[in-house]
PDB file of C-alpha atoms in Angstrom:
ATOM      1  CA  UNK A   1    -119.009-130.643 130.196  1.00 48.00           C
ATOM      2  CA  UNK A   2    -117.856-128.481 126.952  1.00 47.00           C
ATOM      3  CA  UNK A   3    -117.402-125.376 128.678  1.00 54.00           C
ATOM      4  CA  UNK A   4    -115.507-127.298 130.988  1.00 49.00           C
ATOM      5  CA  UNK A   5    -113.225-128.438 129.026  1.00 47.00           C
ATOM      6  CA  UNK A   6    -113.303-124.871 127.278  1.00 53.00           C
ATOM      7  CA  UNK A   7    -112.537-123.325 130.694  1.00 57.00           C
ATOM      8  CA  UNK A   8    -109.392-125.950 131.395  1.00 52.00           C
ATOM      9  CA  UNK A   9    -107.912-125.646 127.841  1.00 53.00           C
ATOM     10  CA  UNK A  10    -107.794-121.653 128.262  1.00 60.00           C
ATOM     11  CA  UNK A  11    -106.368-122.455 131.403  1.00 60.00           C
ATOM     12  CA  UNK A  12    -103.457-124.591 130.330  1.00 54.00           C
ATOM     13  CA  UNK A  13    -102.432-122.801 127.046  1.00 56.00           C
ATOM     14  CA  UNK A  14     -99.996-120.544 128.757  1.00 58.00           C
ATOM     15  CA  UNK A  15     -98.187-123.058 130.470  1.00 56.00           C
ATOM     16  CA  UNK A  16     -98.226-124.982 127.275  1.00 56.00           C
ATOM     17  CA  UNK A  17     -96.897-121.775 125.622  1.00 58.00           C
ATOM     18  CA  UNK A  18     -94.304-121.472 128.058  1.00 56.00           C
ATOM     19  CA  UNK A  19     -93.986-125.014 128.136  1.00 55.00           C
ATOM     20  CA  UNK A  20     -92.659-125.043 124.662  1.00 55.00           C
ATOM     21  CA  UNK A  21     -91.249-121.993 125.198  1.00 57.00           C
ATOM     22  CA  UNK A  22     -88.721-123.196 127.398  1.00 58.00           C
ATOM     23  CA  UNK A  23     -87.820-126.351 125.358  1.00 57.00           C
ATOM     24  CA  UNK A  24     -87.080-124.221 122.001  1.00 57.00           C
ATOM     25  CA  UNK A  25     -84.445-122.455 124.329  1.00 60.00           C
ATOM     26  CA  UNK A  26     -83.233-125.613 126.082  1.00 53.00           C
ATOM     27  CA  UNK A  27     -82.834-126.953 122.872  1.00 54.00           C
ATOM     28  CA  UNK A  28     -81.034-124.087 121.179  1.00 58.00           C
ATOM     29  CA  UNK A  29     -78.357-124.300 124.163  1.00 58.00           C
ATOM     30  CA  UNK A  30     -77.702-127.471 123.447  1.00 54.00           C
ATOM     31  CA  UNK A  31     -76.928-127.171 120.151  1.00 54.00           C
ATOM     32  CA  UNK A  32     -74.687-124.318 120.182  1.00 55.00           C
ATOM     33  CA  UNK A  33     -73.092-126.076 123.518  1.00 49.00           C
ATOM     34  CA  UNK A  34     -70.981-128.223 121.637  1.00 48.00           C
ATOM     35  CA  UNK A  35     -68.914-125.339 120.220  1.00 47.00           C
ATOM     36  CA  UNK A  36     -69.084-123.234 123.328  1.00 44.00           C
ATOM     37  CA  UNK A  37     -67.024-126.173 124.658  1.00 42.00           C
ATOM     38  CA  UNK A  38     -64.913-126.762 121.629  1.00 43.00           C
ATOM     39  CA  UNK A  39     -64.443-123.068 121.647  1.00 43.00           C
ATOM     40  CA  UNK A  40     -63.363-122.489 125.393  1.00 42.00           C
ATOM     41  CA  UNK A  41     -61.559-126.173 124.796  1.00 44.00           C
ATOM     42  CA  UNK A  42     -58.987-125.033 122.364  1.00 43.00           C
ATOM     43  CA  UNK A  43     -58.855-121.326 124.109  1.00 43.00           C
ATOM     44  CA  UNK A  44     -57.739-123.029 127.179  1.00 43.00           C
ATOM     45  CA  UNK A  45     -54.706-125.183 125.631  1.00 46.00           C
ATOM     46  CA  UNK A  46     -51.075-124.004 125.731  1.00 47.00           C
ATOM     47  CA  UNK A  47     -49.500-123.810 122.867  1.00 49.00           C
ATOM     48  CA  UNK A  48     -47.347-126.701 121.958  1.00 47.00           C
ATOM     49  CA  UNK A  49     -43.931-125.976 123.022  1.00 45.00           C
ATOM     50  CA  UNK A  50     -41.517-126.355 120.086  1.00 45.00           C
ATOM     51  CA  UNK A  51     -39.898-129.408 120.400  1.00 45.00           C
ATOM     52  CA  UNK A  52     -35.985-128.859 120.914  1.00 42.00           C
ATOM     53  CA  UNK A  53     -34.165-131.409 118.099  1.00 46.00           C
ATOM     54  CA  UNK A  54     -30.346-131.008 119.404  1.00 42.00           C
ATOM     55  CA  UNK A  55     -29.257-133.866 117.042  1.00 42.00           C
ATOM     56  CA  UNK A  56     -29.723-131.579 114.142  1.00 43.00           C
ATOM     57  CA  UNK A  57     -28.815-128.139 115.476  1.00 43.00           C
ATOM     58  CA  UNK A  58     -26.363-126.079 113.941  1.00 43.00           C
ATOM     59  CA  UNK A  59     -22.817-126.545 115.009  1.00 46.00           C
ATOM     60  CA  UNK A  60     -20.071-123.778 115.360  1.00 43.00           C
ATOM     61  CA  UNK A  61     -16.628-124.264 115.556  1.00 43.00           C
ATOM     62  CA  UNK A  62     -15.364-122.973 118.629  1.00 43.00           C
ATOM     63  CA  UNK A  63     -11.752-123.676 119.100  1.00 41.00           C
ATOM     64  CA  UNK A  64      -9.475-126.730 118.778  1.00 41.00           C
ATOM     65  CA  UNK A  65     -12.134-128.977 117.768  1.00 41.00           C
ATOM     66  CA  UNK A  66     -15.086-127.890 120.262  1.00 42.00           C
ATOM     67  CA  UNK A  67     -18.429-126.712 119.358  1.00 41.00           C
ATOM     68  CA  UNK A  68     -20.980-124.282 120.664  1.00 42.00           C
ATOM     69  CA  UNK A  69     -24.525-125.594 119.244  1.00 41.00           C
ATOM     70  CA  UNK A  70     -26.962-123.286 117.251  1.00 45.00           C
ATOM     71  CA  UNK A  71     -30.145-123.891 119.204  1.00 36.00           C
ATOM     72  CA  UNK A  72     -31.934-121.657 117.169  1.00 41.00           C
ATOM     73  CA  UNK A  73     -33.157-123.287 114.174  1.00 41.00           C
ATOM     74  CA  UNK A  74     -32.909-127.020 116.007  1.00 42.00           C
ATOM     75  CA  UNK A  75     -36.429-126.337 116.225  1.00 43.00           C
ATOM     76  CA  UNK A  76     -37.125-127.167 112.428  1.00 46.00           C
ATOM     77  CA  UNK A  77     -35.305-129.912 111.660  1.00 45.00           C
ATOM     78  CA  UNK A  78     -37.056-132.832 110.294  1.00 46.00           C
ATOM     79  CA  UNK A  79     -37.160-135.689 112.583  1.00 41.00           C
ATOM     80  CA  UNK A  80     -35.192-138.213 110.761  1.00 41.00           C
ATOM     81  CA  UNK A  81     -32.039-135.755 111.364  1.00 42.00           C
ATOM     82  CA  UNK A  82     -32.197-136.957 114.840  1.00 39.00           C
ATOM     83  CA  UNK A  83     -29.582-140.295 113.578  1.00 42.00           C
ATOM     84  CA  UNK A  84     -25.556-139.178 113.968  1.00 44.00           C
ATOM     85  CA  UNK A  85     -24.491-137.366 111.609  1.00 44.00           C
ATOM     86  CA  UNK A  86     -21.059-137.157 109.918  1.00 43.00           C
ATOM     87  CA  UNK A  87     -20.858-133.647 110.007  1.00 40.00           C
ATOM     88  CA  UNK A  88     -18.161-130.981 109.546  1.00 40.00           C
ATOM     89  CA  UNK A  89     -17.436-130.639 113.449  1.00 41.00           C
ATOM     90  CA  UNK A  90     -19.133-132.710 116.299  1.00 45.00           C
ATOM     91  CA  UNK A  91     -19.541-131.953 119.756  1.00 42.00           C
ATOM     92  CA  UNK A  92     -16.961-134.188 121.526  1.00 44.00           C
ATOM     93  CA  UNK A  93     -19.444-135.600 124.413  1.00 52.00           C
ATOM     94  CA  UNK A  94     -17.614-138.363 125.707  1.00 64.00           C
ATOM     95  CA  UNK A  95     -16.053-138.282 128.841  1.00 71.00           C
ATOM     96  CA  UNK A  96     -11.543-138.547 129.178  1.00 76.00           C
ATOM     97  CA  UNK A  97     -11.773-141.731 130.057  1.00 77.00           C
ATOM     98  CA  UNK A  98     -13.878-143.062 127.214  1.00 89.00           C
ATOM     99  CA  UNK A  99     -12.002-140.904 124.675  1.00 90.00           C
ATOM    100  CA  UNK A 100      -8.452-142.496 126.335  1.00 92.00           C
ATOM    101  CA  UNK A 101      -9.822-146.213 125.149  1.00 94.00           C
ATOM    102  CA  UNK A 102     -10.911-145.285 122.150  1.00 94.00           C
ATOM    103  CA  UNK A 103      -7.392-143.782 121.374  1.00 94.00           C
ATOM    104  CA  UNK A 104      -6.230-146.882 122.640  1.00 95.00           C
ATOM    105  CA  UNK A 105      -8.442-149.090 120.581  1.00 96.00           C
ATOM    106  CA  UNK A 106      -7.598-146.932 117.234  1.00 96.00           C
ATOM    107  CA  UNK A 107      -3.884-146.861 117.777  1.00 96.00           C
ATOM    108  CA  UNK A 108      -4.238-150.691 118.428  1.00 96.00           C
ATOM    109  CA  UNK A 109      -5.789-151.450 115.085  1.00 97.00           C
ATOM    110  CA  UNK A 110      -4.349-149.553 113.094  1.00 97.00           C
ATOM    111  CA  UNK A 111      -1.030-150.972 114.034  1.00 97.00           C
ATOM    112  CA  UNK A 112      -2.320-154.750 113.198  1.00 97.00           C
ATOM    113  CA  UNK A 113      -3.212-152.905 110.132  1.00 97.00           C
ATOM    114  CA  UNK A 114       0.168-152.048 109.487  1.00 97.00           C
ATOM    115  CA  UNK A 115       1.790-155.139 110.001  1.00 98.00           C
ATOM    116  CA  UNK A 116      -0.285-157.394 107.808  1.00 97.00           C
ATOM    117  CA  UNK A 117      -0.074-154.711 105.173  1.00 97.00           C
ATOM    118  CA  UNK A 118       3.845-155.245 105.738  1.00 97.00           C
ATOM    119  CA  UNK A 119       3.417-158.836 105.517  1.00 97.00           C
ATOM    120  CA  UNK A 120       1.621-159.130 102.609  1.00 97.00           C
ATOM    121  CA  UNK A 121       4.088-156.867 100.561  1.00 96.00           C
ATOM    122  CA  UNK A 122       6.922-159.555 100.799  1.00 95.00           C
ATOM    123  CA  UNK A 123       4.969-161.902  99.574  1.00 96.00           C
ATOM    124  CA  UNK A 124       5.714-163.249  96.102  1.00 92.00           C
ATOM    125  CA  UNK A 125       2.320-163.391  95.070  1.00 92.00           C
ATOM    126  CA  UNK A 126       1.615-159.897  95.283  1.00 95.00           C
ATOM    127  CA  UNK A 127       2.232-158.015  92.080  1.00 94.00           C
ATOM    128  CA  UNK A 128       4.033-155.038  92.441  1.00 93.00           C
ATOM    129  CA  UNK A 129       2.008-153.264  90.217  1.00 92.00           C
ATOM    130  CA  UNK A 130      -0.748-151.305  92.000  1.00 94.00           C
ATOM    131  CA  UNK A 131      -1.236-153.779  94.902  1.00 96.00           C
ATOM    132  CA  UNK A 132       2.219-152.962  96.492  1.00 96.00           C
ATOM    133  CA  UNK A 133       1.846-149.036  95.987  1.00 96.00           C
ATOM    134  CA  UNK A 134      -1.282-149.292  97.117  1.00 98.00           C
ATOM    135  CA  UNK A 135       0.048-150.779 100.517  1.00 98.00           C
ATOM    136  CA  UNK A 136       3.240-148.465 100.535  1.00 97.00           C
ATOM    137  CA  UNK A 137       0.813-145.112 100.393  1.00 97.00           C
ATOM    138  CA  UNK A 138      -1.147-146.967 102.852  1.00 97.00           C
ATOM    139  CA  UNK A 139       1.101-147.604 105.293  1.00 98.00           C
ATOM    140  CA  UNK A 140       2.018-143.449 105.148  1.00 97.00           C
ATOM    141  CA  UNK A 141      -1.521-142.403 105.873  1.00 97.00           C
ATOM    142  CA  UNK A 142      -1.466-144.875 108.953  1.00 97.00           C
ATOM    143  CA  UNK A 143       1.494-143.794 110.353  1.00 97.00           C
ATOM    144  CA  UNK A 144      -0.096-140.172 110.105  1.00 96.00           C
ATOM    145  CA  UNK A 145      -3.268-141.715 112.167  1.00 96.00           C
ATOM    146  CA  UNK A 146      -1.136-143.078 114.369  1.00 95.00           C
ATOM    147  CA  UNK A 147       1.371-140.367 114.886  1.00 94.00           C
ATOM    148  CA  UNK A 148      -1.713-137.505 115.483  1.00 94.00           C
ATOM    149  CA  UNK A 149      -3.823-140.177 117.534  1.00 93.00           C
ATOM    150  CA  UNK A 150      -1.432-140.173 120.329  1.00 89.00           C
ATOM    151  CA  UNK A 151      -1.140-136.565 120.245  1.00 87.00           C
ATOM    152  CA  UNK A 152      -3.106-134.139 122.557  1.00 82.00           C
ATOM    153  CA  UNK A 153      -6.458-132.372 121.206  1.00 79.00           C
ATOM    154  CA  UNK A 154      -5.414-129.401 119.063  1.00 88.00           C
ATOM    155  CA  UNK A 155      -7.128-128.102 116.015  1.00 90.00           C
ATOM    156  CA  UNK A 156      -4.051-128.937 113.742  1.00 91.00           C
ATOM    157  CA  UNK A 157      -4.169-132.712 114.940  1.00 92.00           C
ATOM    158  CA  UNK A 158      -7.712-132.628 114.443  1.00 92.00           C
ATOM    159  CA  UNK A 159      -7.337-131.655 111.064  1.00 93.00           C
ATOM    160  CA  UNK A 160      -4.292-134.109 110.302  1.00 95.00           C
ATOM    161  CA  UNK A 161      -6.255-137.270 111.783  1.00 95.00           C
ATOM    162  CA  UNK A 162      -9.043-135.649 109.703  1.00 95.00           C
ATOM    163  CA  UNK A 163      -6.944-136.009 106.407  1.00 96.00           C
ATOM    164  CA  UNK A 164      -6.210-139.503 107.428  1.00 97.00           C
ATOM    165  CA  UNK A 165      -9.773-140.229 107.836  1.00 97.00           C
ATOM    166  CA  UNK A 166     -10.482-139.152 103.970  1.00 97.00           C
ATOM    167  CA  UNK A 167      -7.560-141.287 103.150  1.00 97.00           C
ATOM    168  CA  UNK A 168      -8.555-144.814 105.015  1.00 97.00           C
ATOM    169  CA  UNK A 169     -12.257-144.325 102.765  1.00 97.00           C
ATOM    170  CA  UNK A 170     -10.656-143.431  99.685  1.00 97.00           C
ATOM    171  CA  UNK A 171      -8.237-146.125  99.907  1.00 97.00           C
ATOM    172  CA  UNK A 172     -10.261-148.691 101.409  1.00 97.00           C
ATOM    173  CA  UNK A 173     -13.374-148.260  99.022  1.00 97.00           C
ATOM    174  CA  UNK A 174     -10.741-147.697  95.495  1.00 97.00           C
ATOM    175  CA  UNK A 175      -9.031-150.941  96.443  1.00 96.00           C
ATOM    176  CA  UNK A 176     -12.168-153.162  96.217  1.00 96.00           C
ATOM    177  CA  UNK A 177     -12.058-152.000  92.328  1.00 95.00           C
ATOM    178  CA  UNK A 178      -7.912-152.069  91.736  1.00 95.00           C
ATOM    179  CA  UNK A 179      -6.796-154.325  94.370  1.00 96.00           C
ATOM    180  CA  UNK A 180      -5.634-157.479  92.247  1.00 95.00           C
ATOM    181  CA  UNK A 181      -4.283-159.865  94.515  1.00 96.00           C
ATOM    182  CA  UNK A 182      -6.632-162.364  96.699  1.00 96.00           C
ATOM    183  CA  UNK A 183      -4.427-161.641  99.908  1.00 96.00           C
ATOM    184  CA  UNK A 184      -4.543-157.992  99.233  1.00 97.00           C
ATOM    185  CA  UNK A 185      -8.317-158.613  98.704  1.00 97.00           C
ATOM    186  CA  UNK A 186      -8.679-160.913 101.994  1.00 97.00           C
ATOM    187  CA  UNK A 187      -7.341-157.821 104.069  1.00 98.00           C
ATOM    188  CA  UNK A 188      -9.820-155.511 102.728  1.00 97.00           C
ATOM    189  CA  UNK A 189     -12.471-157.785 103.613  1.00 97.00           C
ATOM    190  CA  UNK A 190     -10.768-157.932 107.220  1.00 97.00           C
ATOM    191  CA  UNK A 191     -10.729-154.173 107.076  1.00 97.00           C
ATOM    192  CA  UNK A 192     -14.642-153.770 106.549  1.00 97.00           C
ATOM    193  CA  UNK A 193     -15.585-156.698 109.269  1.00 97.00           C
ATOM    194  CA  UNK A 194     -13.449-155.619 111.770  1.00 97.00           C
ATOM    195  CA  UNK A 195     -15.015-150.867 110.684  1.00 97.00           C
ATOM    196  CA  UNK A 196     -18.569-152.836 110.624  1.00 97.00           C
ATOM    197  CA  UNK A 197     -17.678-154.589 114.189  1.00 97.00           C
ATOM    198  CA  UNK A 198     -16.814-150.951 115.565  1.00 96.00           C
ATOM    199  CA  UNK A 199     -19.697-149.203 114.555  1.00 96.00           C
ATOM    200  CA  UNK A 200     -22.212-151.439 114.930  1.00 96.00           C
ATOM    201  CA  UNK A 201     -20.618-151.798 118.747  1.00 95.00           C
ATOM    202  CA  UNK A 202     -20.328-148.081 118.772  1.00 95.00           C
ATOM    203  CA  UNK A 203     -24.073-147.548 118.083  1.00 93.00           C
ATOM    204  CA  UNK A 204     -23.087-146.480 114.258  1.00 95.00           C
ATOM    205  CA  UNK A 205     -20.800-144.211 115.088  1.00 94.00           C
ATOM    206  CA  UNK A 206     -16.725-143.637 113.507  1.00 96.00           C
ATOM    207  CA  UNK A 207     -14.300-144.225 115.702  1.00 96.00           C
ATOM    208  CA  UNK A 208     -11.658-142.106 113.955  1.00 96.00           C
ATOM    209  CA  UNK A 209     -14.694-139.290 113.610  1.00 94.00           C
ATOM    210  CA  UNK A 210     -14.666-139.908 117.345  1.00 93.00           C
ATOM    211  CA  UNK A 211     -10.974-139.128 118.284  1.00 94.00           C
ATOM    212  CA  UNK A 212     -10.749-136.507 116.160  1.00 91.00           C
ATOM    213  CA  UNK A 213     -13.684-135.047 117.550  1.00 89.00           C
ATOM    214  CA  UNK A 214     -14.596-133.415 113.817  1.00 89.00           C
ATOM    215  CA  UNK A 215     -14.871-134.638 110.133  1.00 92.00           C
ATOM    216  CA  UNK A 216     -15.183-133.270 106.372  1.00 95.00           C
ATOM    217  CA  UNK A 217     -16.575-136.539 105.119  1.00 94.00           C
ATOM    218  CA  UNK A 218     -20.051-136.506 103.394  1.00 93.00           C
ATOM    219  CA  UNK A 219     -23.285-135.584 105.423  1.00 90.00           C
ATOM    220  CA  UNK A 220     -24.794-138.822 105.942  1.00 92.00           C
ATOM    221  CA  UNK A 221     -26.556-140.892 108.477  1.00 94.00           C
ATOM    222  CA  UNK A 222     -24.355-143.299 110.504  1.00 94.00           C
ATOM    223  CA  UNK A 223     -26.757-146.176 109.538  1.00 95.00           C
ATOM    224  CA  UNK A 224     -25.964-145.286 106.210  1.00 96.00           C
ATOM    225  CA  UNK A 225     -22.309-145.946 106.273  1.00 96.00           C
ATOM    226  CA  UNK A 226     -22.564-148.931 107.959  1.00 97.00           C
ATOM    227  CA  UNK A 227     -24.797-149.882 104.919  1.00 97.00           C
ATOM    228  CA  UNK A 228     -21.857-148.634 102.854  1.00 97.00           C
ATOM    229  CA  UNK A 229     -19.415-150.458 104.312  1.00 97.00           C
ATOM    230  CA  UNK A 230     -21.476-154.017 104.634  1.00 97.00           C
ATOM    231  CA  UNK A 231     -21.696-153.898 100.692  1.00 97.00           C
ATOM    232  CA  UNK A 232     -18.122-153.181 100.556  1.00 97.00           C
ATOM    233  CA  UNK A 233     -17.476-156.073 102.139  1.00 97.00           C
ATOM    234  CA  UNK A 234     -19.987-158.069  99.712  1.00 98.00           C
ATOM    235  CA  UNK A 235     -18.083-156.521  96.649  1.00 97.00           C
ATOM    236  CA  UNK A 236     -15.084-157.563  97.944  1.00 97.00           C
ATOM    237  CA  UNK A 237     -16.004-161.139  98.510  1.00 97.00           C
ATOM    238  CA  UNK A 238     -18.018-160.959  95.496  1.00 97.00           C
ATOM    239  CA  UNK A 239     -14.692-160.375  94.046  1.00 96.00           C
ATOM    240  CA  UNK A 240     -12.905-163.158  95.671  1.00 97.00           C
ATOM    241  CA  UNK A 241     -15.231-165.738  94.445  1.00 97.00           C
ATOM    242  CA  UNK A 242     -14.688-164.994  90.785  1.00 96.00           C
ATOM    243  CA  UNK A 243     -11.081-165.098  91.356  1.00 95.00           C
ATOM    244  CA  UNK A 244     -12.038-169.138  93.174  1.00 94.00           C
ATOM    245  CA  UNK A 245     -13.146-169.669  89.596  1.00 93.00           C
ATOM    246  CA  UNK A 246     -11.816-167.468  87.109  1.00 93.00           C
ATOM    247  CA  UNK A 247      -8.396-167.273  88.555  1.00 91.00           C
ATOM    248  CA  UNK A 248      -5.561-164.713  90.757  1.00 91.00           C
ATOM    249  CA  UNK A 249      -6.713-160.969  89.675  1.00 91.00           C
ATOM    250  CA  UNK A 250      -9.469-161.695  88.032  1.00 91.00           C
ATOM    251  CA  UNK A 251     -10.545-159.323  86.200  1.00 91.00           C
ATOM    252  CA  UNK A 252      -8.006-156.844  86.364  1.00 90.00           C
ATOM    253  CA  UNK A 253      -4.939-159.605  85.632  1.00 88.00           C
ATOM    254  CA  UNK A 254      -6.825-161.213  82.737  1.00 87.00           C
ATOM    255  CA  UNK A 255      -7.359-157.530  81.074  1.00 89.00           C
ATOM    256  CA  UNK A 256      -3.545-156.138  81.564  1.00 87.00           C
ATOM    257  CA  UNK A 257      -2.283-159.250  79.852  1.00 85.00           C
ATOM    258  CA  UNK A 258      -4.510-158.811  77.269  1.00 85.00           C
ATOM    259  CA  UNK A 259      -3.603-155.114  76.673  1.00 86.00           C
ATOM    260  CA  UNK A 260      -0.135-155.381  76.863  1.00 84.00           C
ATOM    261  CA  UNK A 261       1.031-158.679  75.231  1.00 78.00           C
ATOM    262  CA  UNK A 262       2.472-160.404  78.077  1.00 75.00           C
ATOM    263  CA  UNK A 263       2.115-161.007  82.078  1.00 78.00           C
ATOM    264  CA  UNK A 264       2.044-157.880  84.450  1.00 79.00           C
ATOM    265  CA  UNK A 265       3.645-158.595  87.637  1.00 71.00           C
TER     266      UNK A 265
END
C-alpha cells in the first residue's frame, strides 16, 4: 500500500508543479492588470479640449464702437471673469430693435431727471450754495446724454455719452457726501432706486454702458455695482434720517455755520 501511494505521489507532482505553476502566473497577471488598464485607460482619452471663456476674452476696438474679440488667451481666464464686465469697449450684441428701446428708455429718464432737478432749484429751501451748482452742472451733463443718445452710432458720440457716463457716477456718488438739502437728498435716493431697478431688470448690466456700446469706467463685475449703488442708496437715507432728527443739512449746515459765524444759504 506504501509503494502505492509512492507510485501515485510521483505521479501527481508534475501536475502539482504545473499546477502551481500556472497560478503564480495567473496571479502575477492579475496584479499588474490593474495598471495595464489604467495605463491603456488614460492612453485612450482625448485630451480635454480647452474650454473657450468668451466673457473674458480680449476686446479690440474696431471702429465706431465695435469690437473684434481676442480668442486667443480667452482660454485662461479664471472662471469668475465670466460676470459682465465694465470694460473699456464691449461688443454691442443686442439686436436694433432692443438698442432703439433702450435709447428710448434712457432719453426718457433722463428727461424726468431733468425736470425734477429744475424743480427743485426754485425751491426756497434749497441753498444755493453747492446744492444749486450741483444741479446747474447737472443738468449740462444730461443735456450732453441726451443730445448724443439720440444721435446715430459713431465713435465721437460714443465717446461723448461716454464722458457723460463718468459724470452721472461722479456726480451721483459726490452728492451723497455734499448734497445738503433733504429734497436734493430725496432725488438722489430716487436716482439709485430707479439705476438699481434698471440693472437688476437688465440682468446687472448699465444701460448708458449699453447705448454707448463702450465705457472707461473701472473694471468691475456688474454685480458689483449694483452692490455699489444699493449702499448708495443706504448712505443716502442714512443721511436723511439724521437730518429727521438732527435737522435740514445735517451735518454739512450745522458745520458751515459754525465755521463762518452766521447761516449759509
Amino acid at each position: 500500500g506504501l509503494s502505492c501511494i509512492q507510485q501515485w505521489l510521483q505521479r501527481c507532482a508534475p501536475l502539482a508543479g504545473l499546477c502551481c505553476l500556472l497560478m503564480s502566473q495567473a496571479e502575477l497577471q492579475q496584479h499588474s492588470a490593474p495598471r495595464n488598464d489604467e495605463t491603456s485607460d488614460t492612453a485612450s482619452r482625448p485630451d480635454p479640449a480647452p474650454s473657450l471663456n468668451l466673457a473674458a476674452a480680449k476686446p479690440i476696438a474696431n471702429g465706431a464702437g465695435h469690437v473684434a474679440v481676442d480668442v486667443e488667451s480667452a482660454g485662461n481666464a479664471p472662471a469668475e471673469r465670466q460676470e459682465d464686465m465694465n470694460v473699456g469697449f464691449i461688443e454691442n450684441r443686442r439686436p436694433s430693435a432692443d438698442l432703439t428701446k433702450l435709447k428710448t428708455l434712457l432719453a426718457g429718464v433722463v428727461i424726468l431727471a431733468m425736470a425734477a432737478e429744475v424743480w427743485i432749484m426754485q425751491l426756497a429751501g434749497v441753498p444755493w450754495y453747492i446744492d444749486k451748482p450741483y444741479f446747474a452742472v447737472a443738468l449740462v451733463f444730461q443735456l450732453l446724454m441726451l443730445f448724443t443718445t439720440c444721435l446715430g452710432a459713431s465713435a465721437a458720440r460714443n465717446r461723448l455719452l461716454d464722458v457723460a457716463h463718468w459724470a452721472f457716477v461722479v456726480m451721483t456718488f459726490g452728492g451723497a457726501i455734499v448734497l445738503r438739502a433733504p429734497e436734493s437728498l430725496t432725488f438722489l435716493a430716487a436716482i439709485a432706486v430707479a439705476s438699481l431697478i434698471l440693472r437688476v431688470s437688465m440682468k446687472n448690466s448699465c444701460i448708458i454702458t449699453e447705448v454707448a456700446s463702450t465705457t472707461s469706467l473701472p473694471n468691475i463685475t456688474g454685480r458689483q455695482v449694483t452692490r455699489i449703488f444699493a449702499g448708495l442708496l443706504f448712505v443716502v437715507l442714512i443721511r436723511l434720517l439724521l437730518q429727521l432728527f438732527f435737522g435740514r443739512g445735517f451735518p454739512l449746515d450745522q458745520l458751515l455755520d459754525a465755521s463762518t459765524g452766521h447761516k449759509v444759504g
